[in-house]
Coordinates of C-alpha atoms in Angstrom, one line a residue:
M1 CA -8.2 3.7 34.2
N2 CA -6.1 2.2 31.5
A3 CA -7.2 2.0 27.8
L4 CA -7.8 -1.8 27.9
V5 CA -10.0 -1.7 31.0
A6 CA -12.0 1.2 29.5
T7 CA -12.4 -0.4 26.1
N8 CA -13.5 -3.7 27.7
R9 CA -16.0 -1.8 29.8
N10 CA -17.5 -0.1 26.8
F11 CA -17.6 -3.3 24.9
K12 CA -19.4 -5.1 27.7
L13 CA -22.0 -2.3 28.1
A14 CA -22.6 -2.5 24.3
A15 CA -22.9 -6.3 24.4
R16 CA -25.4 -6.0 27.2
L17 CA -27.5 -3.4 25.3
L18 CA -27.4 -5.7 22.2
G19 CA -28.3 -8.8 24.3
L20 CA -25.4 -10.8 23.0
D21 CA -24.9 -14.4 24.0
S22 CA -22.2 -14.7 26.7
K23 CA -20.1 -17.2 24.6
L24 CA -20.2 -14.9 21.5
E25 CA -19.3 -11.9 23.8
K26 CA -16.3 -13.8 25.1
S27 CA -15.1 -14.9 21.6
L28 CA -15.3 -11.3 20.3
L29 CA -12.9 -10.1 23.0
I30 CA -10.2 -12.7 22.5
P31 CA -7.5 -11.7 19.9
F32 CA -7.2 -13.8 16.8
R33 CA -3.4 -13.9 17.2
E34 CA -0.6 -12.3 19.2
I35 CA 2.8 -12.3 17.6
K36 CA 6.1 -11.5 19.4
V37 CA 9.5 -11.6 17.6
E38 CA 13.1 -10.7 18.4
C39 CA 14.7 -8.2 16.0
T40 CA 18.5 -8.2 16.2
I41 CA 20.4 -5.6 14.0
P42 CA 24.0 -4.4 13.7
K43 CA 24.2 -0.8 14.9
D44 CA 26.2 1.8 12.9
D45 CA 29.2 1.3 15.4
G46 CA 29.3 -2.5 14.6
T47 CA 27.7 -3.7 17.9
L48 CA 24.5 -5.8 17.9
A49 CA 21.3 -4.6 19.4
S50 CA 18.1 -6.6 20.0
Y51 CA 14.5 -5.3 20.1
V52 CA 11.2 -6.9 20.6
G53 CA 8.6 -6.5 17.8
F54 CA 5.0 -7.5 18.2
R55 CA 1.7 -7.6 16.4
V56 CA -1.8 -8.1 17.9
Q57 CA -4.3 -9.3 15.3
H58 CA -7.7 -8.9 17.0
D59 CA -10.5 -9.9 14.6
N60 CA -10.9 -10.7 10.9
A61 CA -14.7 -11.5 10.7
R62 CA -15.4 -8.5 8.4
G63 CA -12.1 -8.5 6.4
P64 CA -8.3 -8.2 6.6
M65 CA -7.0 -6.8 9.9
K66 CA -5.9 -3.2 9.9
G67 CA -3.9 -1.1 12.3
G68 CA -0.8 1.0 13.0
I69 CA 2.8 0.1 13.7
R70 CA 4.4 2.2 16.4
Y71 CA 8.1 2.6 17.4
H72 CA 8.1 3.6 21.1
P73 CA 10.4 2.7 24.1
E74 CA 7.5 1.8 26.4
V75 CA 5.2 -0.5 24.5
D76 CA 2.6 -1.7 26.9
P77 CA 1.0 -5.0 25.8
D78 CA -2.3 -4.1 27.4
E79 CA -2.5 -0.8 25.5
V80 CA -1.6 -2.5 22.2
N81 CA -4.4 -5.1 22.9
A82 CA -6.9 -2.3 23.6
L83 CA -5.9 -0.4 20.5
A84 CA -6.2 -3.5 18.3
Q85 CA -9.6 -4.1 19.7
L86 CA -10.6 -0.5 19.3
M87 CA -9.6 -0.8 15.6
T88 CA -12.0 -3.7 15.2
W89 CA -14.9 -1.5 16.4
K90 CA -13.7 1.6 14.6
T91 CA -13.5 -0.1 11.2
A92 CA -17.0 -1.6 11.8
V93 CA -18.4 1.9 12.8
A94 CA -16.8 3.4 9.6
N95 CA -18.4 0.4 7.7
I96 CA -15.2 -0.4 5.9
P97 CA -14.3 -4.2 5.3
Y98 CA -11.6 -4.6 7.9
G99 CA -10.9 -5.9 11.4
G100 CA -8.5 -4.6 14.0
A101 CA -4.8 -5.0 14.6
K102 CA -1.9 -3.0 16.2
G103 CA 1.8 -3.5 16.7
G104 CA 5.2 -2.1 16.7
I105 CA 8.7 -2.3 18.1
G106 CA 10.0 -1.4 21.6
C107 CA 12.6 1.1 20.7
N108 CA 13.3 4.8 20.9
P109 CA 13.3 6.0 17.2
T110 CA 15.0 9.3 18.2
E111 CA 18.1 7.4 19.3
L112 CA 18.5 5.4 16.1
S113 CA 20.0 6.6 12.9
R114 CA 18.0 6.5 9.6
S115 CA 20.0 3.4 8.5
E116 CA 19.5 1.7 11.8
L117 CA 15.7 2.3 11.6
E118 CA 15.7 0.9 8.1
R119 CA 17.6 -2.3 9.1
L120 CA 15.2 -2.7 12.1
T121 CA 12.1 -2.2 9.9
R122 CA 13.4 -4.7 7.4
V123 CA 14.2 -7.4 10.0
F124 CA 10.8 -6.9 11.6
T125 CA 9.2 -7.4 8.2
Q126 CA 11.2 -10.5 7.5
K127 CA 9.9 -12.0 10.8
I128 CA 6.2 -11.2 10.2
H129 CA 5.9 -11.2 6.4
D130 CA 4.1 -14.5 6.3
L131 CA 1.6 -13.4 9.0
I132 CA 0.6 -10.1 7.2
G133 CA -0.8 -9.8 3.7
V134 CA -2.9 -7.7 1.3
H135 CA -6.0 -9.8 2.3
T136 CA -4.8 -10.8 5.8
D137 CA -3.4 -7.8 7.8
V138 CA -2.5 -4.4 6.4
P139 CA -0.2 -2.3 8.6
A140 CA -0.1 1.6 8.7
P141 CA 2.0 4.3 10.4
D142 CA 1.5 5.2 14.0
M143 CA 3.5 6.9 16.7
G144 CA 7.2 7.1 15.8
T145 CA 6.7 5.8 12.2
G146 CA 5.7 7.4 8.9
P147 CA 5.5 7.1 5.1
Q148 CA 9.2 6.1 4.9
T149 CA 8.8 3.2 7.4
M150 CA 5.9 2.0 5.2
A151 CA 8.1 2.2 2.1
W152 CA 10.7 0.0 3.7
I153 CA 8.0 -2.6 4.8
L154 CA 6.6 -2.5 1.2
D155 CA 10.0 -3.1 -0.3
E156 CA 11.0 -5.9 2.1
Y157 CA 7.6 -7.6 1.8
S158 CA 7.8 -7.4 -2.0
K159 CA 11.1 -9.4 -2.0
F160 CA 9.1 -12.4 -0.7
H161 CA 5.7 -11.8 -2.4
S162 CA 6.4 -9.8 -5.5
Y163 CA 5.5 -6.1 -5.8
S164 CA 2.6 -5.5 -3.4
P165 CA 1.7 -1.8 -2.9
A166 CA -1.5 -2.7 -1.0
I167 CA 0.4 -4.4 1.9
V168 CA 0.6 -1.1 3.8
T169 CA -1.2 2.2 3.7
G170 CA 0.1 5.6 4.6
K171 CA 2.9 5.2 2.0
P172 CA 4.6 8.0 0.1
V173 CA 2.4 9.1 -2.9
D174 CA 5.2 8.1 -5.3
L175 CA 4.8 4.4 -4.1
G176 CA 1.0 4.3 -4.4
G177 CA 0.0 6.3 -1.4
S178 CA -3.3 8.2 -1.6
L179 CA -3.7 11.9 -2.1
G180 CA -5.5 13.4 0.9
R181 CA -4.1 10.8 3.3
D182 CA -2.0 13.3 5.3
A183 CA -5.0 15.5 6.1
A184 CA -7.5 12.6 6.4
T185 CA -7.9 12.3 10.2
G186 CA -8.1 16.1 10.6
R187 CA -10.6 16.3 7.7
G188 CA -12.6 13.5 9.3
V189 CA -12.7 15.5 12.5
L190 CA -14.1 18.5 10.6
F191 CA -16.8 16.3 8.9
A192 CA -17.7 14.6 12.2
T193 CA -18.0 18.1 13.9
E194 CA -20.2 19.4 11.1
A195 CA -22.5 16.3 11.5
L196 CA -22.9 16.8 15.2
L197 CA -23.4 20.6 15.0
N198 CA -25.9 20.2 12.2
E199 CA -27.9 17.8 14.4
H200 CA -28.1 20.7 17.0
G201 CA -29.1 23.3 14.3
K202 CA -25.6 24.9 14.3
S203 CA -22.7 25.0 11.8
V204 CA -18.9 25.2 12.3
S205 CA -19.0 28.9 11.3
G206 CA -19.0 31.2 14.3
Q207 CA -18.4 28.4 16.9
R208 CA -15.4 28.8 19.3
F209 CA -12.9 25.9 19.3
V210 CA -10.2 24.8 21.7
I211 CA -7.7 22.2 20.4
Q212 CA -5.4 20.3 22.7
G213 CA -2.6 18.8 20.6
F214 CA -1.2 20.4 17.5
G215 CA 0.4 17.5 15.7
N216 CA -0.8 16.1 12.4
V217 CA -4.5 15.7 13.5
G218 CA -4.8 18.9 15.6
S219 CA -3.1 21.2 13.1
W220 CA -5.1 19.9 10.1
A221 CA -8.4 20.1 12.1
A222 CA -7.5 23.7 13.1
Q223 CA -6.7 24.7 9.6
L224 CA -9.9 23.2 8.1
I225 CA -12.1 24.5 10.9
S226 CA -10.8 28.1 10.5
E227 CA -11.2 27.8 6.6
N228 CA -14.9 26.9 7.3
G229 CA -15.5 29.9 9.5
G230 CA -14.8 28.4 13.0
K231 CA -12.9 30.5 15.5
V232 CA -10.0 28.6 17.1
V233 CA -9.5 30.5 20.4
A234 CA -6.8 28.3 22.1
V235 CA -4.3 25.6 21.1
S236 CA -1.6 23.6 22.9
D237 CA 1.2 21.2 22.2
I238 CA 4.1 19.8 24.1
T239 CA 6.0 23.1 24.0
G240 CA 3.1 25.2 25.6
A241 CA -0.3 26.7 25.0
I242 CA -1.7 30.0 23.6
K243 CA -5.0 31.8 23.7
N244 CA -6.6 34.5 21.7
S245 CA -10.3 35.2 22.4
N246 CA -10.7 36.9 19.0
G247 CA -9.5 33.8 17.2
I248 CA -5.9 32.6 16.4
D249 CA -4.6 33.3 12.9
I250 CA -4.1 29.6 12.0
P251 CA -2.0 30.1 8.8
A252 CA 0.4 32.4 10.8
L253 CA 0.6 29.8 13.6
L254 CA 1.3 27.0 11.1
K255 CA 4.2 29.1 9.6
H256 CA 5.5 29.7 13.2
M257 CA 5.2 26.0 13.9
N258 CA 7.3 25.1 10.8
E259 CA 10.0 27.5 11.9
T260 CA 10.2 26.7 15.6
R261 CA 8.6 23.2 15.9
G262 CA 6.1 24.3 18.5
V263 CA 3.3 26.8 19.4
K264 CA 5.4 28.4 22.1
G265 CA 6.5 31.9 21.4
F266 CA 3.7 32.6 18.8
H267 CA 2.9 36.4 19.0
G268 CA -0.6 36.1 17.8
G269 CA -1.9 34.9 21.2
N270 CA -1.2 35.1 24.9
P271 CA 0.7 32.2 26.6
I272 CA -1.4 30.2 29.0
D273 CA -0.8 27.2 31.3
A274 CA -1.0 24.1 29.1
K275 CA -2.9 22.3 31.9
S276 CA -5.8 24.8 31.7
I277 CA -6.4 24.3 28.0
L278 CA -9.2 21.8 28.5
V279 CA -11.2 24.1 30.8
E280 CA -10.9 27.3 28.6
D281 CA -14.2 28.9 27.6
C282 CA -15.3 27.5 24.2
D283 CA -18.2 25.9 22.4
V284 CA -16.3 22.9 21.0
L285 CA -13.3 21.1 22.7
I286 CA -11.1 18.9 20.6
P287 CA -8.6 16.7 22.5
A288 CA -6.1 15.6 19.8
A289 CA -3.2 14.5 21.9
L290 CA -3.0 11.8 24.6
G291 CA -5.4 9.4 26.2
G292 CA -7.0 10.0 29.6
V293 CA -6.7 13.8 29.7
I294 CA -10.3 14.4 30.6
N295 CA -10.9 12.8 34.0
R296 CA -12.9 13.3 37.2
E297 CA -10.4 16.0 38.4
N298 CA -11.2 18.4 35.5
A299 CA -14.5 17.2 34.1
N300 CA -16.6 19.5 36.3
E301 CA -14.7 22.6 35.1
I302 CA -15.0 21.9 31.3
K303 CA -17.1 24.7 29.7
A304 CA -17.5 23.2 26.2
K305 CA -20.9 22.1 25.1
Y306 CA -19.4 19.6 22.6
I307 CA -16.3 17.4 22.8
I308 CA -14.9 15.8 19.6
E309 CA -12.5 13.0 20.5
A310 CA -9.7 13.3 17.9
A311 CA -7.3 11.5 20.2
N312 CA -7.7 7.8 21.2
H313 CA -9.5 7.4 24.6
P314 CA -9.1 11.0 25.8
T315 CA -12.1 10.8 28.2
D316 CA -12.1 8.3 31.0
P317 CA -15.4 6.7 32.1
D318 CA -15.7 8.8 35.3
A319 CA -15.5 12.0 33.3
D320 CA -18.0 10.5 30.8
E321 CA -20.6 10.2 33.5
I322 CA -20.0 13.7 34.9
L323 CA -20.1 15.3 31.4
S324 CA -23.3 13.4 30.5
K325 CA -25.0 14.8 33.6
K326 CA -23.9 18.3 32.5
G327 CA -25.5 17.7 29.1
V328 CA -22.2 17.8 27.2
A329 CA -22.4 15.9 23.8
I330 CA -19.2 13.8 23.3
L331 CA -18.5 12.4 19.9
P332 CA -16.5 9.3 20.6
D333 CA -13.0 8.5 19.2
I334 CA -14.1 5.3 17.4
Y335 CA -16.1 7.6 15.1
A336 CA -14.5 11.0 15.4
N337 CA -11.0 10.0 14.4
S338 CA -11.9 7.4 11.9
G339 CA -11.1 9.6 8.9
G340 CA -7.5 8.3 8.8
V341 CA -8.4 4.6 8.6
T342 CA -11.2 5.4 6.1
V343 CA -8.8 7.1 3.7
S344 CA -6.3 4.2 4.3
Y345 CA -9.1 1.9 3.0
F346 CA -9.4 4.2 -0.1
E347 CA -5.6 3.8 -0.6
W348 CA -5.8 0.0 -0.3
V349 CA -8.7 0.0 -2.8
Q350 CA -6.8 2.2 -5.3
N351 CA -3.7 -0.1 -5.0
I352 CA -5.8 -3.3 -5.6
Q353 CA -7.5 -1.7 -8.6
G354 CA -4.2 -0.1 -9.9
F355 CA -6.2 3.0 -10.4
M356 CA -5.5 6.2 -8.4
W357 CA -8.1 8.8 -7.5
D358 CA -7.8 12.6 -7.5
E359 CA -7.8 14.4 -4.2
E360 CA -11.4 15.8 -4.7
K361 CA -12.8 12.3 -5.0
V362 CA -10.9 11.1 -1.9
N363 CA -12.3 14.0 0.1
N364 CA -15.9 13.6 -1.2
E365 CA -15.9 9.9 -0.5
L366 CA -14.6 10.6 3.1
R367 CA -17.4 13.1 3.6
T368 CA -20.0 10.5 2.5
Y369 CA -18.6 7.8 4.8
M370 CA -18.4 10.2 7.8
T371 CA -22.0 11.5 7.2
K372 CA -23.4 8.0 6.8
G373 CA -21.5 6.9 10.0
F374 CA -23.1 9.6 12.1
K375 CA -26.6 8.8 10.9
A376 CA -26.0 5.1 11.7
I377 CA -24.8 6.0 15.2
K378 CA -27.9 8.2 15.8
E379 CA -30.1 5.3 14.8
M380 CA -28.5 3.1 17.4
C381 CA -28.9 5.9 20.0
K382 CA -32.6 5.9 19.3
T383 CA -32.9 2.1 19.3
H384 CA -31.1 1.6 22.5
D385 CA -31.8 5.0 24.2
C386 CA -28.1 5.6 24.8
N387 CA -25.5 8.3 24.4
L388 CA -23.2 8.8 21.3
R389 CA -20.4 6.6 22.7
M390 CA -22.7 3.7 23.4
G391 CA -24.4 4.3 20.0
A392 CA -21.1 4.0 18.3
F393 CA -20.0 0.9 20.3
T394 CA -23.3 -0.9 19.8
L395 CA -23.1 -0.1 16.0
G396 CA -19.5 -1.5 15.8
V397 CA -20.0 -4.5 18.0
N398 CA -23.3 -5.4 16.3
R399 CA -21.7 -5.4 12.8
V400 CA -18.8 -7.6 14.0
A401 CA -21.1 -9.9 15.9
R402 CA -23.4 -10.4 12.9
A403 CA -20.4 -11.1 10.6
T404 CA -19.1 -13.6 13.2
V405 CA -22.4 -15.5 13.4
L406 CA -23.0 -15.4 9.6
R407 CA -19.6 -17.0 9.1
G408 CA -20.5 -19.8 11.6
W409 CA -17.8 -18.8 14.0
E410 CA -19.8 -18.4 17.2
A411 CA -18.7 -20.7 20.0

């Protein structure tokens, strides 16, 4: 099931639980605006190349729209729509004053030189600069983009609108980026995990963790979990997977990763088939890679008691049902991986105030937001007698619906 179908399904279930009017339900689903632009640049060899850039702005009832810009060869409009919609619910669950957006350019960033990427980013910014804004739509990095991409957008946008550091988040610290942003999603995963385990009378310390995906989110989550006494027994990335029942030495693995760019070949664990990582014996499973990895084929074999969705949409609805029957608690992506967008909000606030925080304040504020978020989800679970996923969706959808009605926008 693709991301859009699954997101729409969850939204409709939440709308039904909330008893939303059908007209309001329909208007909440329709994107505010979809933008498609042609970006033509001279390549380094003098030839011209054209790329398609796009931005889906889903909802702005609760504040400016917020979401990543990805550079990827296969940009699926349905997926982008789903991710923009997901950002609307995610920002509402986190209780930060944003709506959802998503966008990017259909290109393969690995095949473009740094100067070609810069030209492409600047042309894209020229095409959309009057459709984004500090109080309209605030982009951030996503797949295939990073702090440097944000720096180019900031510079190009500032040529039209004067110096505007708050136009993007995920910037380099030297240009007004926030301390703690790099670790934010992984740290949010730790705080979310703590909240769930505390609810069940447990703590991170002594639990066995399996982490699928060892990029920014997975590696930070692993590092922070092991620092808090958790035992990471298996990890995987695109190069392979390793297991050590006594617990992997995470600092040593991170050193190996920096040298070899993958977990493959690490001597502190035994290599295992990457496909089996999700069904390894553990207490807590953290999928932190791609969507749709937990499905009806493998759901019955999963041994974890808790699943923390660090990736977007890693569990498909069929698997959701199977795992619920088995009594597995699933912490949904729209809450579990919201640490990144929450610290993006802190970055935006710091830029608007022109007053930067120290890292300790960033991390303490993030803990407060993640803890409050979990309590609010649990309240919705009690009110509507539903699981954590529906608790999060009803919380997010209800906040957006209330803002929409209060502003007099309902159809």
